[in-house]
Amino acid sequence: MSHLEAALAARAFRSGRACRSAQLRHRRFVARPLAIVLYELGAEPFSAAAISYGTAPENFHQLAAGEPRNRDLAFAMLLRFARWFNSQFERPGTTREVLQDGDREVTRAVSAPQIVVVNRASVEMLGRLGRRLAYLPTDGPRPADPELVRLGQHLQFLARHASQPGQQLVISLTDLVNAHWVTPQSDFERASLGAVDAYIDPPASPAWDWQRERLGLPVSTAWRARRARAQGFETAALAERFPIGPVPDGDDDEVLEPLVDAFNAARDRRTTPRVIEGLVAPIHDHYRPLLQRTWEMLWHVFERERAWPESPSVARRWDEDRDAYTRHLDWTSTGGRNRTRQTPRQSAMTMRRLEDAKARLRAEEACDDSLRMIPYLLANKAIEGRVVRIDLDHKEVARVRAVRRPLLTLLSVDPCPMPRNRQLWWTGHPRGPAWVVQDVTSRADGSAVVTLQLSTSSSGAPMPAVGDHACFSMHNTEGHWSQKLPDAVPWTHRPATPPPALGPIEEQAS
Amino acid sequence: MAHTLAPLAAGAPTRSPTIRVLAAFASNADCNLASLGFAAGVDFDRLLKGTSYEAPFGQSPFAFSRGLNFERSLREGGYGSVFALLRESMGFEIADARVVSLREGYPPNRHGMIMRSRRTRALLDGMLREEVSAPNLIDGAVLATSVGGVRAYFEADALAARGRGPIHIGEVKSFPVVDDRGDPEKVGQALDQAAMYIHLVRNVASELGHDPTLISADAMLITPHNTGMRPTLSVKNVQPRVHRARVLLASVPSVADIAAFAPHGLSFGAIADQRPAGSHGKQELDPRADRRIDALHGLADGVGTTYRPLCLSTCGLARFCRERAFAGGSPNIAGAQMVRMLPGIHSLGRAADLAAGAPAAPTEAPAAAQLVRAARLYDTHTAAGGR
């Protein structure tokens, strides 16, 4: 946490409304995302009880399994979901562009699908469903539909890809909103999309309507007036009372239990689609308002965040996402499977990749968006000010001969406690050459004069002009080369027990 | 529970004291109100029913029956599947299959708990002495401990087992373990409960003059494997959690002292929902809600509370306390990190004033300087609209 966040939280406490911590939207939103809302039954984390999905607010589809603890019924619903999901997910992969990778030609999907869910718990649930489906046998005594296996592989990929900082194939709205707004709430409260949303625009929170409907109140003038005056704290406390999944509320499941009992009694162990279709309606209807509530919240938040301008760097990360998506499609089309537990080598590389992605994401966001740079200014990892002088012809003796090393002088209104020789990058060109702190002169009024020296003689290096307001920071947005790992895994990194075997996790034949 | 506190709990919903409840309480042990309610045996999760602060801790009946089914399946055939696991992973032998269950044959009241705790003590003594007749497995043990100076008895969900080595504690949970992993949050809670049990059994061992380390700090977790109900056993060392349990329990202030600060004649009964069951809908508000909340404010003002966001997931009064903390602008409402960012600043409102340029007291000055600068940069950059 930075002092910026503390100051904004205090301000949000005072005003009763969240403060925006970014001027841009740092994730891409595609025109027609695949929105998914999930519900579990009780404590059955590897089954879905109900799902709704669609690509636009009015495009709402719903499925209910009836008895998700029964494998046949659980899979029957997931198969219907798979037919929609797989076609939507795989379609962007059919149009490819050709890229040159060294002397090799590779193809990349020109577009990629984007999955939108309300919270991280939903992403985790998709991952668990993926785990269950991806390794099902498609032959033998109980063959699974290949469509289900593909769904499993896609979900597993997405859940894994979701941990990459800055990725945009999976949008967990709670995380996205928390990364763009500051509220005086704890992490626990901020895990509820309804509660965070309530702080952003309290009167607009859908929870007000839900509560009115629950209590059976009319849309009266008094009610409208109360809603218009609503503050973040009370609205958040109200919104929290409406669960949005995937973990069900105990009270909702209590209403559901007799419906499921009646359903099971009536179907009498039968699982054929014709029988189920005739009996599942009460359970379907039970989930409908729950799913619609979450659906409404999802699009309410998505549309509001969509209105913010997109930051420039999302394009580069979208290219990476398309790469990952293309690799995944190509790997699964060859029948490739993934481990559930990485090898030591894989995990070392993954760790490195995630750390790099995180560092690069921070750098890109800070250079794209001046609000994102403030924590670094406060931490003395960046300086900003007016450019008062540029000496393009300054020369330094490097080894033997004198070379051109332009000097830039910056007037900062704040003190600049920065050591000499620290490397900084101009935010206007953060992939460019570094600038080195040459000299800092503090002045009596608290301001500072900072002299920076360009670390290259190239005359083409872009730089700000005299009179410009410029910011130099620790961030450069250049990627890193992957590290060289030893050929053999060192004994320190060998697992004590072999990883669990790869296979289906079905236990009984019920 | 404690007889001296009985009037305090009169008319309020109570809950049976289990190690699960004790482990959940341990994280709120520095809150006077929580300690008082806990010692009096009040069920905070149900206390505020019918008010706008009602706790959202209703359990799904599906989750509940899943747990029951799993426990029942373990008890089937003389705990056959448990012993199979103990032989497979813990070095038990075929002969080691003597079980004592204390779940039946005792009255379901305090007297029964005391009888069970005596029996538990005798059985543990036998196990520690490695007597031939001692059981290898105790189910439904009851352990006594002192919380804030009040003697209390706790029923254990977990099993205590001894084969050829130290005594191991086994917690039974019905969440699935897949690829050797379970839901981290649920695993954490299970290990906290096992650690609490280990701590209590070690106490008993010390009192009996045995070496407490004969009770292993390696907790066993018995859970379903994959999507079915076949049990599997995982072992995890919980020594740090055992230590934490001991420290937390030792830190509970004297409940008698706390009770002395309660307003005279006020009990948890005045705060409880007194509507007859079935006379109202599930979500329906109690017309007496305001009076009940006033009574709770009186109690909270008298004894004092300690709110922090963690309470929201463990204490049934958390929403009430959160609103009190919000009204006072406590930085606590935003979490411990926020508290650390604002040393010397007592409220978020004050922080907002300081950031807007209010003169700072010497104790506030270091944090205030940063807040002022942060707010100035924010306003400059928002006004400029980007780079």
JSON list of C-alpha atoms in Angstrom, two decimals, chain A residues 71-138:
[
{"chain": "A", "resi": 71, "resn": "ARG", "atom": "CA", "xyz": [-22.11, -37.48, -12.54]},
{"chain": "A", "resi": 72, "resn": "ASP", "atom": "CA", "xyz": [-24.38, -38.10, -15.53]},
{"chain": "A", "resi": 73, "resn": "LEU", "atom": "CA", "xyz": [-26.54, -35.09, -14.78]},
{"chain": "A", "resi": 74, "resn": "ALA", "atom": "CA", "xyz": [-23.57, -32.85, -13.99]},
{"chain": "A", "resi": 75, "resn": "PHE", "atom": "CA", "xyz": [-21.89, -33.82, -17.25]},
{"chain": "A", "resi": 76, "resn": "ALA", "atom": "CA", "xyz": [-25.11, -33.51, -19.26]},
{"chain": "A", "resi": 77, "resn": "MET", "atom": "CA", "xyz": [-25.36, -29.86, -18.29]},
{"chain": "A", "resi": 78, "resn": "LEU", "atom": "CA", "xyz": [-21.67, -29.21, -18.82]},
{"chain": "A", "resi": 79, "resn": "LEU", "atom": "CA", "xyz": [-21.94, -30.79, -22.27]},
{"chain": "A", "resi": 80, "resn": "ARG", "atom": "CA", "xyz": [-24.62, -28.31, -23.28]},
{"chain": "A", "resi": 81, "resn": "PHE", "atom": "CA", "xyz": [-22.43, -25.54, -21.95]},
{"chain": "A", "resi": 82, "resn": "ALA", "atom": "CA", "xyz": [-19.42, -27.02, -23.79]},
{"chain": "A", "resi": 83, "resn": "ARG", "atom": "CA", "xyz": [-21.19, -26.89, -27.14]},
{"chain": "A", "resi": 84, "resn": "TRP", "atom": "CA", "xyz": [-21.69, -23.15, -26.81]},
{"chain": "A", "resi": 85, "resn": "PHE", "atom": "CA", "xyz": [-18.39, -22.41, -25.09]},
{"chain": "A", "resi": 86, "resn": "ASN", "atom": "CA", "xyz": [-16.10, -24.45, -27.33]},
{"chain": "A", "resi": 87, "resn": "SER", "atom": "CA", "xyz": [-17.47, -22.95, -30.54]},
{"chain": "A", "resi": 88, "resn": "GLN", "atom": "CA", "xyz": [-17.18, -19.42, -29.15]},
{"chain": "A", "resi": 89, "resn": "PHE", "atom": "CA", "xyz": [-13.77, -20.01, -27.65]},
{"chain": "A", "resi": 90, "resn": "GLU", "atom": "CA", "xyz": [-12.24, -21.70, -30.70]},
{"chain": "A", "resi": 91, "resn": "ARG", "atom": "CA", "xyz": [-13.69, -19.47, -33.42]},
{"chain": "A", "resi": 92, "resn": "PRO", "atom": "CA", "xyz": [-11.16, -16.59, -33.15]},
{"chain": "A", "resi": 93, "resn": "GLY", "atom": "CA", "xyz": [-8.38, -19.16, -33.57]},
{"chain": "A", "resi": 94, "resn": "THR", "atom": "CA", "xyz": [-9.39, -20.01, -37.13]},
{"chain": "A", "resi": 95, "resn": "THR", "atom": "CA", "xyz": [-8.14, -16.71, -38.61]},
{"chain": "A", "resi": 96, "resn": "ARG", "atom": "CA", "xyz": [-4.38, -16.52, -38.36]},
{"chain": "A", "resi": 97, "resn": "GLU", "atom": "CA", "xyz": [-1.64, -14.07, -39.25]},
{"chain": "A", "resi": 98, "resn": "VAL", "atom": "CA", "xyz": [1.84, -15.22, -40.21]},
{"chain": "A", "resi": 99, "resn": "LEU", "atom": "CA", "xyz": [4.80, -13.95, -38.21]},
{"chain": "A", "resi": 100, "resn": "GLN", "atom": "CA", "xyz": [8.51, -14.41, -38.68]},
{"chain": "A", "resi": 101, "resn": "ASP", "atom": "CA", "xyz": [10.23, -15.91, -35.65]},
{"chain": "A", "resi": 102, "resn": "GLY", "atom": "CA", "xyz": [13.89, -15.95, -36.59]},
{"chain": "A", "resi": 103, "resn": "ASP", "atom": "CA", "xyz": [14.01, -18.05, -39.73]},
{"chain": "A", "resi": 104, "resn": "ARG", "atom": "CA", "xyz": [10.80, -19.83, -38.79]},
{"chain": "A", "resi": 105, "resn": "GLU", "atom": "CA", "xyz": [7.30, -18.88, -39.80]},
{"chain": "A", "resi": 106, "resn": "VAL", "atom": "CA", "xyz": [4.67, -19.06, -37.08]},
{"chain": "A", "resi": 107, "resn": "THR", "atom": "CA", "xyz": [0.99, -18.26, -37.14]},
{"chain": "A", "resi": 108, "resn": "ARG", "atom": "CA", "xyz": [-0.96, -16.31, -34.58]},
{"chain": "A", "resi": 109, "resn": "ALA", "atom": "CA", "xyz": [-4.69, -15.89, -34.15]},
{"chain": "A", "resi": 110, "resn": "VAL", "atom": "CA", "xyz": [-5.63, -12.34, -35.18]},
{"chain": "A", "resi": 111, "resn": "SER", "atom": "CA", "xyz": [-8.09, -12.20, -32.33]},
{"chain": "A", "resi": 112, "resn": "ALA", "atom": "CA", "xyz": [-8.78, -14.03, -29.08]},
{"chain": "A", "resi": 113, "resn": "PRO", "atom": "CA", "xyz": [-11.79, -14.76, -26.91]},
{"chain": "A", "resi": 114, "resn": "GLN", "atom": "CA", "xyz": [-12.29, -12.96, -23.62]},
{"chain": "A", "resi": 115, "resn": "ILE", "atom": "CA", "xyz": [-14.04, -14.56, -20.66]},
{"chain": "A", "resi": 116, "resn": "VAL", "atom": "CA", "xyz": [-15.69, -12.26, -18.10]},
{"chain": "A", "resi": 117, "resn": "VAL", "atom": "CA", "xyz": [-16.65, -13.48, -14.63]},
{"chain": "A", "resi": 118, "resn": "VAL", "atom": "CA", "xyz": [-17.51, -11.62, -11.45]},
{"chain": "A", "resi": 119, "resn": "ASN", "atom": "CA", "xyz": [-14.76, -12.80, -9.14]},
{"chain": "A", "resi": 120, "resn": "ARG", "atom": "CA", "xyz": [-11.65, -14.86, -8.67]},
{"chain": "A", "resi": 121, "resn": "ALA", "atom": "CA", "xyz": [-13.67, -17.63, -7.03]},
{"chain": "A", "resi": 122, "resn": "SER", "atom": "CA", "xyz": [-15.39, -18.08, -10.39]},
{"chain": "A", "resi": 123, "resn": "VAL", "atom": "CA", "xyz": [-12.04, -18.34, -12.15]},
{"chain": "A", "resi": 124, "resn": "GLU", "atom": "CA", "xyz": [-10.95, -20.95, -9.63]},
{"chain": "A", "resi": 125, "resn": "MET", "atom": "CA", "xyz": [-14.18, -22.84, -10.14]},
{"chain": "A", "resi": 126, "resn": "LEU", "atom": "CA", "xyz": [-13.63, -22.85, -13.91]},
{"chain": "A", "resi": 127, "resn": "GLY", "atom": "CA", "xyz": [-10.18, -24.27, -13.20]},
{"chain": "A", "resi": 128, "resn": "ARG", "atom": "CA", "xyz": [-11.64, -27.03, -11.02]},
{"chain": "A", "resi": 129, "resn": "LEU", "atom": "CA", "xyz": [-14.20, -27.95, -13.65]},
{"chain": "A", "resi": 130, "resn": "GLY", "atom": "CA", "xyz": [-11.35, -28.00, -16.14]},
{"chain": "A", "resi": 131, "resn": "ARG", "atom": "CA", "xyz": [-9.38, -30.30, -13.88]},
{"chain": "A", "resi": 132, "resn": "ARG", "atom": "CA", "xyz": [-12.30, -32.68, -13.69]},
{"chain": "A", "resi": 133, "resn": "LEU", "atom": "CA", "xyz": [-13.07, -32.77, -17.41]},
{"chain": "A", "resi": 134, "resn": "ALA", "atom": "CA", "xyz": [-9.71, -32.48, -19.15]},
{"chain": "A", "resi": 135, "resn": "TYR", "atom": "CA", "xyz": [-8.50, -36.01, -18.43]},
{"chain": "A", "resi": 136, "resn": "LEU", "atom": "CA", "xyz": [-11.72, -37.96, -18.92]},
{"chain": "A", "resi": 137, "resn": "PRO", "atom": "CA", "xyz": [-11.27, -41.02, -21.12]},
{"chain": "A", "resi": 138, "resn": "THR", "atom": "CA", "xyz": [-13.08, -40.80, -24.44]}
]
